[in-house]
Every structure is written in structure tokens, then in C-alpha cells.
Tab-separated table of C-alpha atoms in Angstrom:
chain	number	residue	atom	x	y	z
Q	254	UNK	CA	-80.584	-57.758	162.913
Q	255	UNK	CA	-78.471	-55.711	160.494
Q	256	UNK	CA	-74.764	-56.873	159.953
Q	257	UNK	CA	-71.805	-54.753	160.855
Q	258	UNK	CA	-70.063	-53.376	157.817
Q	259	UNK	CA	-66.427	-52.409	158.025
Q	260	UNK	CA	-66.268	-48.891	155.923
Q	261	UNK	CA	-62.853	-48.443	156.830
Q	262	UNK	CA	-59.292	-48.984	158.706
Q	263	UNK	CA	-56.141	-47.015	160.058
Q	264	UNK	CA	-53.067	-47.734	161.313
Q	265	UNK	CA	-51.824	-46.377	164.458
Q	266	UNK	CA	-48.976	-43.999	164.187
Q	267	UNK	CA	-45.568	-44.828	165.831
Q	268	UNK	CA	-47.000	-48.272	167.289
Q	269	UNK	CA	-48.624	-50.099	164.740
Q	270	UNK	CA	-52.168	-51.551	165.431
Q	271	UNK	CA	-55.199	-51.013	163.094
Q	272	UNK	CA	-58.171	-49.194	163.712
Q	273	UNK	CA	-61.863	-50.533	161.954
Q	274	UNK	CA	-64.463	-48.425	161.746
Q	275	UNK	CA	-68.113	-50.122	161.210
Q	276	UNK	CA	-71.101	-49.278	160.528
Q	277	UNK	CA	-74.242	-51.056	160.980
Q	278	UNK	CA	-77.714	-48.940	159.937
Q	279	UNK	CA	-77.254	-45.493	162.245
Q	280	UNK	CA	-74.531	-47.022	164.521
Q	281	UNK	CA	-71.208	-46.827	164.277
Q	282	UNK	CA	-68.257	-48.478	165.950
Q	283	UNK	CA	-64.461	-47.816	166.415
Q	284	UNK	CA	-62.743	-51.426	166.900
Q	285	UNK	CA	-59.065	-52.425	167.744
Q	286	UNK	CA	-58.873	-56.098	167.526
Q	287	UNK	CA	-61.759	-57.119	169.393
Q	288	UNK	CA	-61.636	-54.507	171.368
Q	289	UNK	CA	-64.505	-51.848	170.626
Q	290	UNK	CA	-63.082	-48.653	171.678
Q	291	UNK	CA	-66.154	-46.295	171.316
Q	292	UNK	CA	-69.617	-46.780	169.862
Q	293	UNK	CA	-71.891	-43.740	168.956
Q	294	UNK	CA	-75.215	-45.242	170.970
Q	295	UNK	CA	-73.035	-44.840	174.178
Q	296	UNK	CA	-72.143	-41.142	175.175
Q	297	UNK	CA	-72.522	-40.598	178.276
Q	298	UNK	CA	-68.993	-40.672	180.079
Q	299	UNK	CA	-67.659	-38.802	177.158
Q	300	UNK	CA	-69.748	-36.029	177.263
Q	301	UNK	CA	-69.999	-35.815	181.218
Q	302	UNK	CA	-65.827	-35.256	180.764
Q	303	UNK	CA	-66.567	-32.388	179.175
Q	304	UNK	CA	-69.904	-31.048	181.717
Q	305	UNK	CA	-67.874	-31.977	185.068
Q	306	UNK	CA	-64.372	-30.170	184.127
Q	307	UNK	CA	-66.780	-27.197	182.774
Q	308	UNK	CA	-68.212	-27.008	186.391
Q	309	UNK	CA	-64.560	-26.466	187.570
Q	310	UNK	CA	-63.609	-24.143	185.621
Q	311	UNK	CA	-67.108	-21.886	184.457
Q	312	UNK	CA	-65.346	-18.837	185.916
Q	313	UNK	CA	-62.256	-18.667	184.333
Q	314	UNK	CA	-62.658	-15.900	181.512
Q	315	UNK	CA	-61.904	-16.551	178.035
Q	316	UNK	CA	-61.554	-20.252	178.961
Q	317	UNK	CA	-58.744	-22.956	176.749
Q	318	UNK	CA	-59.379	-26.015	176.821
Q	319	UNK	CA	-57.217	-29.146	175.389
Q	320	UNK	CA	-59.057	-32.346	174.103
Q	321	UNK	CA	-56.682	-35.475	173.769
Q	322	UNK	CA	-58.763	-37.680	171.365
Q	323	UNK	CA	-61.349	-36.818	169.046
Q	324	UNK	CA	-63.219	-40.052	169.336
Q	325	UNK	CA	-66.631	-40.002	167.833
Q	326	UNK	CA	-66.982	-36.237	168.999
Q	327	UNK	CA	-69.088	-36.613	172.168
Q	328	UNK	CA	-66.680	-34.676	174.185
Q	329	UNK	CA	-66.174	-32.017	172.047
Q	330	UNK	CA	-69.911	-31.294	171.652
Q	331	UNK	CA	-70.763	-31.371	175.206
Q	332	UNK	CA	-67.736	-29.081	175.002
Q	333	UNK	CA	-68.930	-26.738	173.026
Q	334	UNK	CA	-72.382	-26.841	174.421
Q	335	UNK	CA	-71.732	-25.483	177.846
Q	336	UNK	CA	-68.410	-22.942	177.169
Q	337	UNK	CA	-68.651	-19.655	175.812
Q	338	UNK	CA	-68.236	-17.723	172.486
Q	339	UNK	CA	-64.983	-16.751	173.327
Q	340	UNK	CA	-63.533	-20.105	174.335
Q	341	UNK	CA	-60.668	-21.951	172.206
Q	342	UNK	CA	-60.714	-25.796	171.977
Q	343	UNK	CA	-57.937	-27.768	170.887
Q	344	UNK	CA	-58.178	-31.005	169.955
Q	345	UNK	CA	-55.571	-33.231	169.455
Q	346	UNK	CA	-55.347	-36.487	167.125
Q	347	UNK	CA	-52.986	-38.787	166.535
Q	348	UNK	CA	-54.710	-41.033	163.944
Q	349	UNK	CA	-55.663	-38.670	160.642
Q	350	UNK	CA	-58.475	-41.030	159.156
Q	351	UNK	CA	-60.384	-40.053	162.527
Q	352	UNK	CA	-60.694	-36.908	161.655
Q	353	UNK	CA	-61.514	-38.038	157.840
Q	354	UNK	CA	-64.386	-40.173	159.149
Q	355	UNK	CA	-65.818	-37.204	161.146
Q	356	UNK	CA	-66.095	-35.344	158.348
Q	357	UNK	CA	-67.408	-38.102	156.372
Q	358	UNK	CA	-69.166	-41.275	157.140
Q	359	UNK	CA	-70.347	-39.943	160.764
Q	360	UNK	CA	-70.596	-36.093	159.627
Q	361	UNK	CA	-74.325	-37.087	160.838
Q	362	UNK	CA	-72.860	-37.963	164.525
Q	363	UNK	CA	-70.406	-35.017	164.566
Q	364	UNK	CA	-73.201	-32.195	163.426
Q	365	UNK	CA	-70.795	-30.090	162.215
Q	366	UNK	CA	-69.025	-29.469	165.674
Q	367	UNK	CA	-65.250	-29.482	163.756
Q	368	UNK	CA	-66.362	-26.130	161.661
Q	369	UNK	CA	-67.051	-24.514	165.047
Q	370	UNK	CA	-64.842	-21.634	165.094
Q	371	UNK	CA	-63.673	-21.878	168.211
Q	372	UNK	CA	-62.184	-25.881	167.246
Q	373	UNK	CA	-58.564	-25.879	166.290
Q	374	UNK	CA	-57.145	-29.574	165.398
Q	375	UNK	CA	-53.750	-30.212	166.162
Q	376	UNK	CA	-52.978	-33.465	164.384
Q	377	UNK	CA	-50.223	-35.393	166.586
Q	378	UNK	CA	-49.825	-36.607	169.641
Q	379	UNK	CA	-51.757	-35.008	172.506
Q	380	UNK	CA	-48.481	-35.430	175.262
Q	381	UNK	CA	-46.989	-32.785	172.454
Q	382	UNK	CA	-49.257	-30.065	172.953
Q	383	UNK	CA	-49.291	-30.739	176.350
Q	384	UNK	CA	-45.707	-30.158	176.839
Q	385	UNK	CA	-45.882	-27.196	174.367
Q	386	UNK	CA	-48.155	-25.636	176.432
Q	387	UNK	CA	-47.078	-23.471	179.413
Q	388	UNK	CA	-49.579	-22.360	181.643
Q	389	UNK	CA	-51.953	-22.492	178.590
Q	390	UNK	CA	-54.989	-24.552	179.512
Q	391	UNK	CA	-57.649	-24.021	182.094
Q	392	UNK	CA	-58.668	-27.604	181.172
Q	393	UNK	CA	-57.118	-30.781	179.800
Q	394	UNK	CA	-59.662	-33.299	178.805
Q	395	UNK	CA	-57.741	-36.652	178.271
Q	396	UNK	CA	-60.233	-39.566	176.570
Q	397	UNK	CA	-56.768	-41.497	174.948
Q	398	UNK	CA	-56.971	-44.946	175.037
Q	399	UNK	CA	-58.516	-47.296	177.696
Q	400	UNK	CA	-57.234	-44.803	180.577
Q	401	UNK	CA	-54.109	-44.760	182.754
Q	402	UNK	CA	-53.781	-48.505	181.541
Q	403	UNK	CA	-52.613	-47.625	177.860
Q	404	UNK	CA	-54.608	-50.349	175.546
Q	405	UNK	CA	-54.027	-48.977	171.992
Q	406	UNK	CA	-50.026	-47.462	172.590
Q	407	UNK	CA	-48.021	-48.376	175.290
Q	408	UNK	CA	-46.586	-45.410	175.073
Q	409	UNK	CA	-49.776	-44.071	176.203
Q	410	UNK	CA	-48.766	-44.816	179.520
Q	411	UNK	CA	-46.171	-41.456	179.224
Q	412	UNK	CA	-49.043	-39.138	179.442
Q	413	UNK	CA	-50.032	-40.885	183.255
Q	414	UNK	CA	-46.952	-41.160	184.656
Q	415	UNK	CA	-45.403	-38.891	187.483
Q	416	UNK	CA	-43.412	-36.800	184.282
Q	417	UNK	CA	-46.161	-36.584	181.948
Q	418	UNK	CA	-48.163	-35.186	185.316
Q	419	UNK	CA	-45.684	-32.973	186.342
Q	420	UNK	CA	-46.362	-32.002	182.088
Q	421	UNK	CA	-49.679	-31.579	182.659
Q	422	UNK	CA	-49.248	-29.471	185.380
Q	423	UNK	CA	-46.992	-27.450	183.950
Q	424	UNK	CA	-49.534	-26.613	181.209
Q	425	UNK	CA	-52.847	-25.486	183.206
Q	426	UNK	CA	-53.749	-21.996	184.604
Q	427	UNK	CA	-54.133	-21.842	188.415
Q	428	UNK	CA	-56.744	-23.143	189.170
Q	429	UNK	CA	-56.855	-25.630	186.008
Q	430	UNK	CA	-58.498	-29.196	185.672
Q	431	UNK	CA	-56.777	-32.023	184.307
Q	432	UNK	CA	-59.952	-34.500	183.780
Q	433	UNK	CA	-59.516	-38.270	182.990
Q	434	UNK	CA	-61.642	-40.597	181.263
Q	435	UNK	CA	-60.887	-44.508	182.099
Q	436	UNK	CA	-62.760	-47.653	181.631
Q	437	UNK	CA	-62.776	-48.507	185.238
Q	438	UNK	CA	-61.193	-47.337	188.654
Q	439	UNK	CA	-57.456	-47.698	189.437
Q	440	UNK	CA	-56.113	-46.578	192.707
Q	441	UNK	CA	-52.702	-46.241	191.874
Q	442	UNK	CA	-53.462	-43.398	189.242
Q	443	UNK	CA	-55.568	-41.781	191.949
Q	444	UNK	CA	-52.619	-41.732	193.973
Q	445	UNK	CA	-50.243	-40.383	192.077
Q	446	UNK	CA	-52.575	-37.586	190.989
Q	447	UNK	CA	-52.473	-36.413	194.475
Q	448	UNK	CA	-48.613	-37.048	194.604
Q	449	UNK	CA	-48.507	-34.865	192.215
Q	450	UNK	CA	-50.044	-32.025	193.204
Q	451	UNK	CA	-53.740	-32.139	192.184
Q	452	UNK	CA	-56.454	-32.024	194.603
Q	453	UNK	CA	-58.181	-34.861	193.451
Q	454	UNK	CA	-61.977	-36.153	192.355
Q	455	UNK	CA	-62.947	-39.242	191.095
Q	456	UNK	CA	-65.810	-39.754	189.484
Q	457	UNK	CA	-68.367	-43.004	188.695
Q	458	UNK	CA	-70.597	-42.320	185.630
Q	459	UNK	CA	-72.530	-44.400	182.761
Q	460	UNK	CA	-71.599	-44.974	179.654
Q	461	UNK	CA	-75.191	-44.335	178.462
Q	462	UNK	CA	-76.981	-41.452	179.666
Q	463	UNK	CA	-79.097	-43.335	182.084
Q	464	UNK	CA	-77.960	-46.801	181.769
Q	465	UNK	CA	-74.810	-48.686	180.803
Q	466	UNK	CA	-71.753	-49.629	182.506
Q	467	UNK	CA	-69.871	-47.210	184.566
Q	468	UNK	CA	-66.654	-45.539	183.548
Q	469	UNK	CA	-64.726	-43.609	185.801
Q	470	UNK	CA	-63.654	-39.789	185.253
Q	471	UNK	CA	-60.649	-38.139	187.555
Q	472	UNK	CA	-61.094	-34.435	188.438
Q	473	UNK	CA	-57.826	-33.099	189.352
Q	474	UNK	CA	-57.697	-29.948	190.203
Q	475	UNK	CA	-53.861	-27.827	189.947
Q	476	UNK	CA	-53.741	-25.220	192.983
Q	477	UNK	CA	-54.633	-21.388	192.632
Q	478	UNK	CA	-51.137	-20.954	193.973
């Protein structure tokens, strides 16, 4: 078997923390401690973020969407894949040698998906845009960190609590989805997604596209009125 290389590392803005990314042959991993975060052979919960929220929303004309983590790119694509020409896509990134390695060591992985010219990247925190944004997003697709249970920033945990709801709230259309990725199920988020106003989904799906372990992704829909 081929040995994992490291090809590079980042630190994590504002909290410290180092990401690695490795490479071994075609794969490619994102690490934090011994944590692996994402690997490119397992896609499947990423990109059904993207296909379930798109379902929501596939009526909403000239659709803007909000992507909080770039990650290897499998939401994005899967984006981009199912919404129109005249959607806009904003994707928001804390960490700036992500966005380096998608346009370099896995430019293979990405295909080319950040020169789509509907892709704007906002490079900072995602629970920025979000509060920047009034009644600007039909969707907000959240894959930051580990889920509600914040794993690379503890200040993560801003963007799930009842404020940084109320936030996200604030910043989708009627009628808006505010889709979360997680690692695994937690009741107490599902709760206070309804608390908060969203008519609530959640979601069991694979991390590979037919096998894998399961992931959980929360639908939560904000009220036509």
C-alpha cells in the first residue's frame, strides 16, 4: 500500500490548530490531529447537502445560495450541478491555503468548479456573511466543522446556537433552507432548530455514495410568512 505524504499544513485562524493535507496516489486527506476531517474517496453526505436543500428550494427564481466551508469541493459541485445559470454561490472560507490547495494539488478533485462564474469566495468566517446578509439567501449550506459539536473552533459553536439561528434566520428568503451537515445525530440541535422557528428535517445519509458510515443532514426550513 502507498504511504500518505503530507504536501502541506495551515493554521487555523483566530484559534490556532493546524490543518495537514495528504496525499497518497489519487487520494487526498484533510487531517486535524488525528482527526481526518474529509477525504476525497468519501462524498456522499457532502454532495447530498447540496441535492436535498436544492429539492427545497428548485422554485425559487434566480436562487442564492451560501456555502460555509469549501472542503474538498463536493458540495459546491453537486451545487452547481443541479441550480441554474442564473444562480449565485457564495462560499465562505476561513482557512486561505484551502482554497490554495483547490486550485493546486486537488485542481484534479475540484474540476475547475471555483472558475464557475456563478462562485464568489468570500474568505472569512462564514457566521460573517451570515449576519451580513439580510433576507439574502434562499439556502445556507453549513459543512463547518464536525457539526453543531464544534471540533476544529470552539467558537464554531456561535453559528448553532439560539443567536447565530435567530442569524441565520434573519438571512434566508421566505421560504429559505438552512441545511446542516454533522457527523452524527444530536437531539438537542434538532430541538432548538424548531425553537427557533424552522420546520424541521433530519436527515440519515452515507458518507459514500452507496456505502460508508452515515452522517446526518438537518433540513430546516424558515416559514413563507
Amino acid at each position: 500500500m502507498l504511504p500518505w505524504i503530507q504536501l502541506d499544513s495551515a493554521t487555523i485562524p483566530g484559534e490556532g490548530g493546524e490543518l495537514r493535507l495528504k496525499q497518497r496516489g489519487s487520494e487526498f486527506s484533510i487531517m486535524l490531529g488525528a482527526n481526518e476531517l474529509m477525504n476525497s474517496r468519501l462524498s456522499g453526505s457532502e454532495e447530498a447537502l447540496a441535492t436535498l436543500s436544492w429539492e427545497r428550494i428548485n422554485a425559487h427564481p434566480k436562487p442564492r445560495i451560501l456555502i460555509g466551508g469549501l472542503g474538498m469541493g463536493f458540495t459546491l459541485r453537486a451545487a452547481l450541478a443541479v441550480l441554474p445559470e442564473d444562480a449565485g454561490v457564495t462560499v465562505a472560507e476561513l482557512v486561505p491555503a484551502v482554497v490554495a490547495w483547490a486550485r493546486g494539488p486537488m485542481a484534479g478533485v475540484f474540476k475547475g468548479c471555483l472558475d464557475d462564474p456563478r462562485v464568489g469566495i468570500h474568505q472569512g468566517d462564514v457566521g460573517e456573511a451570515i449576519r451580513a446578509g439580510k433576507s439574502a439567501y434562499d439556502a445556507i449550506l453549513l459543512d463547518v466543522d464536525n457539526g453543531p459539536d464544534g471540533l476544529t473552533r470552539k467558537s464554531n459553536d456561535r453559528l448553532y446556537d439560539f443567536a447565530g439561528l435567530r442569524s441565520a434566520r434573519e438571512a434566508l428568503r421566505p421560504g429559505g433552507v438552512l441545511a446542516v451537515w454533522s457527523s452524527g445525530p444530536d437531539p438537542d440541535f434538532t430541538r432548538r432548530l424548531k425553537d427557533s422557528g424552522f420546520a424541521v428535517d433530519a436527515v440519515n445519509t452515507r458518507a459514500g455514495r452507496k456505502r460508508g458510515v452515515r452522517h446526518v443532514i438537518w433540513l430546516a426550513l424558515k416559514p413563507t410568512r
